Coordinates of C-alpha atoms in Angstrom, one line a residue:
X1 CA 196.9 282.6 232.1
X2 CA 196.5 283.7 235.2
X3 CA 193.3 285.5 234.9
X4 CA 190.4 283.2 232.6
X5 CA 190.6 286.2 229.7
X6 CA 194.1 284.9 228.7
X7 CA 193.0 280.9 227.6
X8 CA 189.1 282.0 226.3
X9 CA 190.6 282.9 223.0
X10 CA 187.1 284.9 221.8
X11 CA 187.1 286.8 225.6
X12 CA 183.1 285.9 226.4
X13 CA 182.4 285.0 229.5
X14 CA 183.0 281.5 231.5
X15 CA 181.0 279.9 234.5
X16 CA 183.0 277.7 236.9
X17 CA 182.4 274.1 237.0
X18 CA 182.9 271.0 238.5
X19 CA 186.8 270.0 237.7
X20 CA 186.6 266.1 236.4
X21 CA 187.5 263.4 239.2
X22 CA 190.7 262.2 237.5
X23 CA 193.2 259.5 239.5
X24 CA 196.1 261.2 239.3
X25 CA 197.5 260.2 242.9
X26 CA 199.2 257.0 242.9
X27 CA 197.5 253.5 243.6
X28 CA 198.9 250.6 246.0
X29 CA 199.8 247.3 245.6
X30 CA 196.6 245.9 246.9
X31 CA 198.3 242.8 249.1
X32 CA 202.8 242.9 247.5
X33 CA 205.2 244.6 250.2
X34 CA 208.5 243.5 248.8
X35 CA 211.6 244.4 250.8
X36 CA 213.5 247.5 249.3
X37 CA 217.4 248.1 248.6
X38 CA 218.5 251.6 247.7
X39 CA 221.8 251.7 245.9
X40 CA 223.2 255.1 246.3
X41 CA 222.5 257.4 248.5
X42 CA 223.2 261.2 247.2
X43 CA 221.2 264.4 246.7
X44 CA 217.9 262.5 245.3
X45 CA 217.7 259.6 247.7
X46 CA 216.4 261.2 250.7
X47 CA 213.5 262.1 248.5
X48 CA 213.5 258.5 247.4
X49 CA 213.4 257.3 251.9
X50 CA 210.4 260.4 252.2
X51 CA 208.8 259.3 249.7
X52 CA 208.9 255.4 250.3
X53 CA 208.7 256.0 254.4
X54 CA 205.1 258.6 254.1
X55 CA 204.1 255.5 252.0
X56 CA 204.5 252.8 254.2
X57 CA 206.9 250.7 252.0
X58 CA 210.0 248.8 253.8
X59 CA 213.8 249.4 252.9
X60 CA 216.0 246.8 254.5
X61 CA 219.3 248.1 253.1
X62 CA 220.4 251.2 251.4
X63 CA 223.5 251.5 250.0
X64 CA 226.1 254.2 249.3
X65 CA 230.4 254.1 248.5
X66 CA 229.9 256.8 251.2
X67 CA 228.8 254.8 254.6
X68 CA 228.4 257.8 256.8
X69 CA 226.7 259.0 254.1
X70 CA 224.7 256.1 254.1
X71 CA 224.0 256.2 257.5
X72 CA 222.7 259.5 258.1
X73 CA 219.8 258.9 255.4
X74 CA 219.0 255.4 257.2
X75 CA 218.7 257.0 261.0
X76 CA 216.7 259.4 259.8
X77 CA 214.4 257.0 257.3
X78 CA 214.8 253.7 258.1
X79 CA 217.0 253.3 261.4
X80 CA 216.1 249.1 261.2
X81 CA 217.7 248.6 257.8
X82 CA 221.2 247.4 257.3
X83 CA 224.1 249.6 255.6
X84 CA 226.8 248.6 252.9
X85 CA 229.0 250.5 251.1
X86 CA 229.4 247.2 247.8
X87 CA 226.1 246.9 245.8
X88 CA 226.6 243.2 245.8
X89 CA 225.9 242.8 249.2
X90 CA 222.1 244.7 248.7
X91 CA 221.6 242.0 246.2
X92 CA 222.8 239.4 246.9
X93 CA 219.8 240.0 250.4
X94 CA 217.2 237.1 250.6
X95 CA 214.8 239.8 252.0
X96 CA 215.5 242.4 249.0
X97 CA 212.5 241.7 245.2
X98 CA 213.1 245.0 244.2
X99 CA 216.7 247.2 244.0
X100 CA 216.2 251.1 243.3
X101 CA 219.3 252.2 242.1
X102 CA 220.3 256.2 242.3
X103 CA 223.5 256.2 241.2
X104 CA 225.0 258.5 237.9
X105 CA 224.0 257.2 234.2
X106 CA 227.7 255.7 233.7
X107 CA 227.5 253.6 236.2
X108 CA 224.5 252.4 237.1
X109 CA 224.3 249.6 233.5
X110 CA 227.1 246.7 235.6
X111 CA 224.3 247.5 238.5
X112 CA 221.3 247.1 237.2
X113 CA 222.7 243.7 235.1
X114 CA 223.9 242.4 238.4
X115 CA 220.5 242.6 239.2
X116 CA 219.0 240.9 237.1
X117 CA 220.6 237.6 237.7
X118 CA 220.4 238.2 241.0
X119 CA 216.7 238.0 240.5
X120 CA 215.5 241.3 242.0
X121 CA 213.1 244.0 239.4
X122 CA 214.6 247.5 239.2
X123 CA 213.7 250.8 239.5
X124 CA 216.2 252.9 237.6
X125 CA 217.3 256.1 238.2
X126 CA 216.1 259.2 235.5
X127 CA 217.8 259.7 232.8
X128 CA 218.1 255.9 232.8
X129 CA 220.9 255.8 229.9
X130 CA 223.0 257.5 228.2
X131 CA 223.7 255.1 224.8
X132 CA 219.8 253.8 223.2
X133 CA 221.0 250.5 222.5
X134 CA 222.9 249.9 226.4
X135 CA 219.2 251.0 227.2
X136 CA 217.8 248.3 224.8
X137 CA 219.8 245.4 225.9
X138 CA 219.0 246.0 229.3
X139 CA 215.2 246.0 228.3
X140 CA 216.0 242.6 226.4
X141 CA 217.6 241.0 229.6
X142 CA 214.8 242.1 232.1
X143 CA 212.5 240.4 230.2
X144 CA 214.1 237.4 229.3
X145 CA 214.6 236.7 232.3
X146 CA 211.2 237.5 234.0
X147 CA 211.3 241.0 235.9
X148 CA 210.5 244.6 235.7
X149 CA 212.3 247.3 234.7
X150 CA 210.8 251.7 235.7
X151 CA 212.6 253.9 235.1
X152 CA 211.6 257.1 237.5
X153 CA 210.2 259.3 235.4
X154 CA 209.0 261.5 239.0
X155 CA 207.2 264.0 236.9
X156 CA 204.7 262.1 236.1
X157 CA 203.2 261.8 239.3
X158 CA 203.9 265.3 239.8
X159 CA 199.9 266.5 240.7
X160 CA 199.5 268.9 237.9
X161 CA 201.3 266.8 234.8
X162 CA 199.5 263.9 236.3
X163 CA 196.0 265.1 236.5
X164 CA 196.9 266.7 232.9
X165 CA 198.2 263.7 231.6
X166 CA 195.0 262.4 233.2
X167 CA 192.9 264.4 231.4
X168 CA 194.6 263.7 228.1
X169 CA 194.1 260.0 228.6
X170 CA 190.4 260.3 229.1
X171 CA 189.7 263.0 226.0
X172 CA 189.0 265.1 228.2
X173 CA 191.0 268.1 226.2
X174 CA 189.7 265.8 222.3
X175 CA 193.2 265.0 220.3
X176 CA 196.3 266.9 221.5
X177 CA 197.2 269.8 218.6
X178 CA 199.9 271.2 220.6
X179 CA 201.5 271.2 224.5
X180 CA 203.5 274.2 225.2
X181 CA 206.3 273.7 228.9
X182 CA 208.6 276.0 229.9
X183 CA 210.1 276.7 233.6
X184 CA 212.0 279.4 234.8
X185 CA 213.8 278.8 237.7
X186 CA 217.1 278.9 238.8
X187 CA 220.5 276.2 238.1
X188 CA 223.0 278.0 238.7
X189 CA 223.7 276.3 241.6
X190 CA 224.9 272.7 239.8
X191 CA 227.9 275.3 239.3
X192 CA 229.2 273.4 243.1
X193 CA 228.7 270.1 241.5
X194 CA 229.3 267.0 239.8
X195 CA 227.0 268.1 237.8
X196 CA 229.3 270.7 236.2
X197 CA 230.6 268.6 233.7
X198 CA 227.6 267.7 232.0
X199 CA 227.7 269.2 229.1
X200 CA 223.8 269.4 227.9
X201 CA 222.8 269.4 232.0
X202 CA 219.7 271.4 231.2
X203 CA 217.9 269.6 228.1
X204 CA 219.3 265.9 229.2
X205 CA 219.6 265.9 233.1
X206 CA 216.7 267.9 234.1
X207 CA 214.9 268.1 230.7
X208 CA 214.6 264.4 230.1
X209 CA 211.0 264.6 232.6
X210 CA 209.1 267.2 229.9
X211 CA 210.6 265.7 226.6
X212 CA 208.9 262.6 228.6
X213 CA 205.8 264.2 229.9
X214 CA 205.2 265.2 226.2
X215 CA 205.6 261.6 225.0
X216 CA 202.5 261.3 227.4
X217 CA 200.7 264.0 226.4
X218 CA 200.9 263.0 222.8
X219 CA 200.5 259.2 223.6
X220 CA 200.8 256.4 220.0
X221 CA 202.1 259.6 218.1
X222 CA 205.6 259.5 218.0
X223 CA 208.1 262.3 217.7
X224 CA 209.5 263.6 213.8
X225 CA 211.8 266.1 213.5
X226 CA 213.3 268.0 217.3
X227 CA 215.4 271.0 216.7
X228 CA 216.7 272.7 220.0
X229 CA 219.4 275.7 221.1
X230 CA 220.9 276.4 224.4
X231 CA 222.9 279.7 224.9
X232 CA 225.1 280.9 228.1
X233 CA 223.8 283.6 230.8
X234 CA 225.3 286.4 231.2
X235 CA 226.5 286.5 235.1
X236 CA 225.9 282.4 235.7
X237 CA 228.9 280.4 237.4
X238 CA 227.8 277.0 235.8
X239 CA 229.8 275.4 232.8
X240 CA 226.8 274.2 230.8
X241 CA 224.3 276.8 229.2
X242 CA 221.9 277.8 231.7
X243 CA 219.3 278.5 228.8
X244 CA 217.4 275.8 226.2
X245 CA 214.5 275.6 224.8
X246 CA 213.4 272.8 221.8
X247 CA 210.4 272.6 219.1
X248 CA 208.7 269.9 218.2
X249 CA 206.7 268.6 215.5
X250 CA 204.4 265.8 215.6
X251 CA 201.4 264.5 213.4
X252 CA 198.5 267.1 213.5
X253 CA 200.7 268.3 216.3
X254 CA 203.6 270.9 217.9
X255 CA 205.4 271.2 221.4
X256 CA 207.8 274.3 222.0
X257 CA 210.2 273.4 225.8
X258 CA 211.5 276.4 227.6
X259 CA 214.5 276.2 230.3
X260 CA 215.5 279.3 231.6
X261 CA 218.0 278.5 234.0
X262 CA 219.0 280.7 235.5
X263 CA 216.3 283.3 235.9
X264 CA 217.1 285.5 239.5
X265 CA 214.1 287.2 239.8
X266 CA 210.4 285.9 239.2
X267 CA 210.8 282.0 239.3
X268 CA 207.8 280.6 237.7
X269 CA 206.7 277.6 236.0
X270 CA 203.5 277.4 233.1
X271 CA 202.2 274.9 230.5
X272 CA 198.9 274.5 228.6
X273 CA 198.1 271.6 226.6
X274 CA 195.7 272.7 223.5
X275 CA 193.2 270.2 222.2
X276 CA 190.1 269.9 220.4
X277 CA 187.5 269.9 222.9
X278 CA 189.6 271.9 224.7
X279 CA 192.2 273.6 226.7
X280 CA 194.3 272.5 229.8
X281 CA 196.6 274.1 232.1
X282 CA 198.9 275.0 234.5
X283 CA 201.0 277.9 236.9
X284 CA 202.9 278.4 239.4
X285 CA 206.2 280.0 241.4
X286 CA 208.1 276.2 240.4
X287 CA 207.6 273.2 239.5
X288 CA 205.9 271.7 243.4
X289 CA 203.3 274.4 243.6
X290 CA 201.1 274.6 241.0
X291 CA 197.4 275.7 239.5
X292 CA 195.8 273.5 236.9
X293 CA 192.9 275.0 234.7
X294 CA 190.2 273.5 232.4
X295 CA 188.7 275.0 229.6
X296 CA 186.0 273.3 227.6
X297 CA 182.1 274.2 226.3
X298 CA 180.7 274.0 229.6
X299 CA 183.0 276.6 230.9
X300 CA 186.1 275.8 233.1
X301 CA 187.7 274.0 236.2
X302 CA 190.1 274.6 238.9
X303 CA 190.8 271.0 240.5
X304 CA 192.2 271.1 244.3
X305 CA 195.1 268.9 244.1
X306 CA 197.2 267.0 246.7
X307 CA 200.8 266.4 246.9
X308 CA 203.6 267.4 245.2
X309 CA 206.9 266.9 242.8
X310 CA 209.0 266.4 245.3
X311 CA 206.1 263.6 247.2
X312 CA 203.8 262.0 245.3
X313 CA 206.3 262.1 242.4
X314 CA 209.2 260.1 244.2
X315 CA 206.0 257.9 245.7
X316 CA 204.3 257.4 242.2
X317 CA 206.8 255.7 240.3
X318 CA 207.5 252.7 243.1
X319 CA 204.2 252.7 243.6
X320 CA 203.4 251.5 240.1
X321 CA 206.5 249.8 239.6
X322 CA 204.9 247.5 243.0
X323 CA 201.8 247.2 241.1
X324 CA 202.7 246.0 237.9
X325 CA 205.0 243.6 239.7
X326 CA 201.5 242.8 241.6
X327 CA 199.5 242.5 238.1
X328 CA 202.0 240.8 236.5
X329 CA 202.1 243.6 233.7
X330 CA 203.9 246.2 232.2
X331 CA 204.5 249.0 234.7
X332 CA 203.4 252.6 233.2
X333 CA 207.3 254.1 234.0
X334 CA 208.6 251.1 232.1
X335 CA 211.9 251.3 230.5
X336 CA 211.1 250.0 227.5
X337 CA 208.7 253.2 227.4
X338 CA 211.0 255.6 228.0
X339 CA 213.5 254.8 225.2
X340 CA 211.7 257.4 223.1
X341 CA 211.7 259.4 225.8
X342 CA 215.6 259.6 226.0
X343 CA 215.1 258.8 221.8
X344 CA 213.5 263.3 221.9
X345 CA 216.2 264.1 224.2
X346 CA 219.0 262.7 223.0
X347 CA 217.6 264.5 219.2
X348 CA 217.2 267.7 220.9
X349 CA 220.8 267.9 222.2
X350 CA 221.9 266.2 219.0
X351 CA 220.5 269.6 217.5
X352 CA 221.1 272.4 219.5
X353 CA 225.1 271.3 218.5
X354 CA 224.7 271.1 214.6
X355 CA 222.0 273.6 214.5
X356 CA 219.9 271.4 212.4
X357 CA 216.8 269.4 213.6
X358 CA 217.4 265.8 213.9
X359 CA 215.2 262.7 213.9
X360 CA 214.2 260.9 217.7
X361 CA 216.2 257.3 217.3
X362 CA 218.6 258.0 214.7
X363 CA 220.8 259.9 218.2
X364 CA 222.0 256.9 219.5
X365 CA 223.7 258.4 222.8
X366 CA 223.6 261.8 224.3
X367 CA 226.3 264.1 222.8
X368 CA 228.9 264.4 225.3
X369 CA 229.3 261.4 226.9
X370 CA 231.0 260.4 224.5

């Protein structure tokens, strides 16, 4: 995809055109500025806080079982915020309306339930839950209590993915026929972390972003079947398989995901969406640095995009929740819709175990979390 001829099909010369202006950046609430409480100050928390500080959001409390860790993040990002080791003290605060719950999935459900009962809206870290029935119960509880529940699927607002999904939504490429996404990087650093115990680490904790973005590219078209495999790379230190791939069947369409999590040299990430009226692709050395190219009958265009996944993405998930609260509507990253992404992810993991294609929704719990 580094040269135009690679995606032209017939090899004819095409002229460069103006890229369409698409609303790919996060949209801010008009006036709503609630207090936010962050529960869980692990490795991903600095990205949450950095994005919120840059956006001018108000984080008024941080909570973690490790008080020193929470205090350090507080001092770096929101010096005026309170620090606690008990999430209940955060939920009891009247100045907090939104709880950003960033603990691991196995600890998240009771905290989420308590947040709703305390009258808070919730942004849940991904993957949302390990059990679809549990997720449906949380969605039902939020709706019954009139609270908003969004999932931190920050990949939706990674600038390249956001521009591509908006191009699809606006019909720029017509009806999507195929989507093929691949990521080649080293995830072997997880050998020294608790992630080393997550059996389907690549397909689940990492891959959920890609299963989720497929749902955006094929919006309104549920996946019919998925087949996946994983493999242990020679020389990897981590316990989980670092190599994984999945193929997904849709009505009149197909998709594939490739994760080479033990790429020592030549790391890169690529993607291509083929539609009836055009093709849009992305490519770069990593998921933060991506060039998007759009091909249509008029020619090709390369939009200049602002932001990066690890800034704009985390900003986007919270911004969308705040807008949804203000506008009294369901968030675009709402938990009910995210259950479809999890269903596809769970089915892929099950397929990797059984060697057979699986139907999304039939696998109710993430394999390996029993």
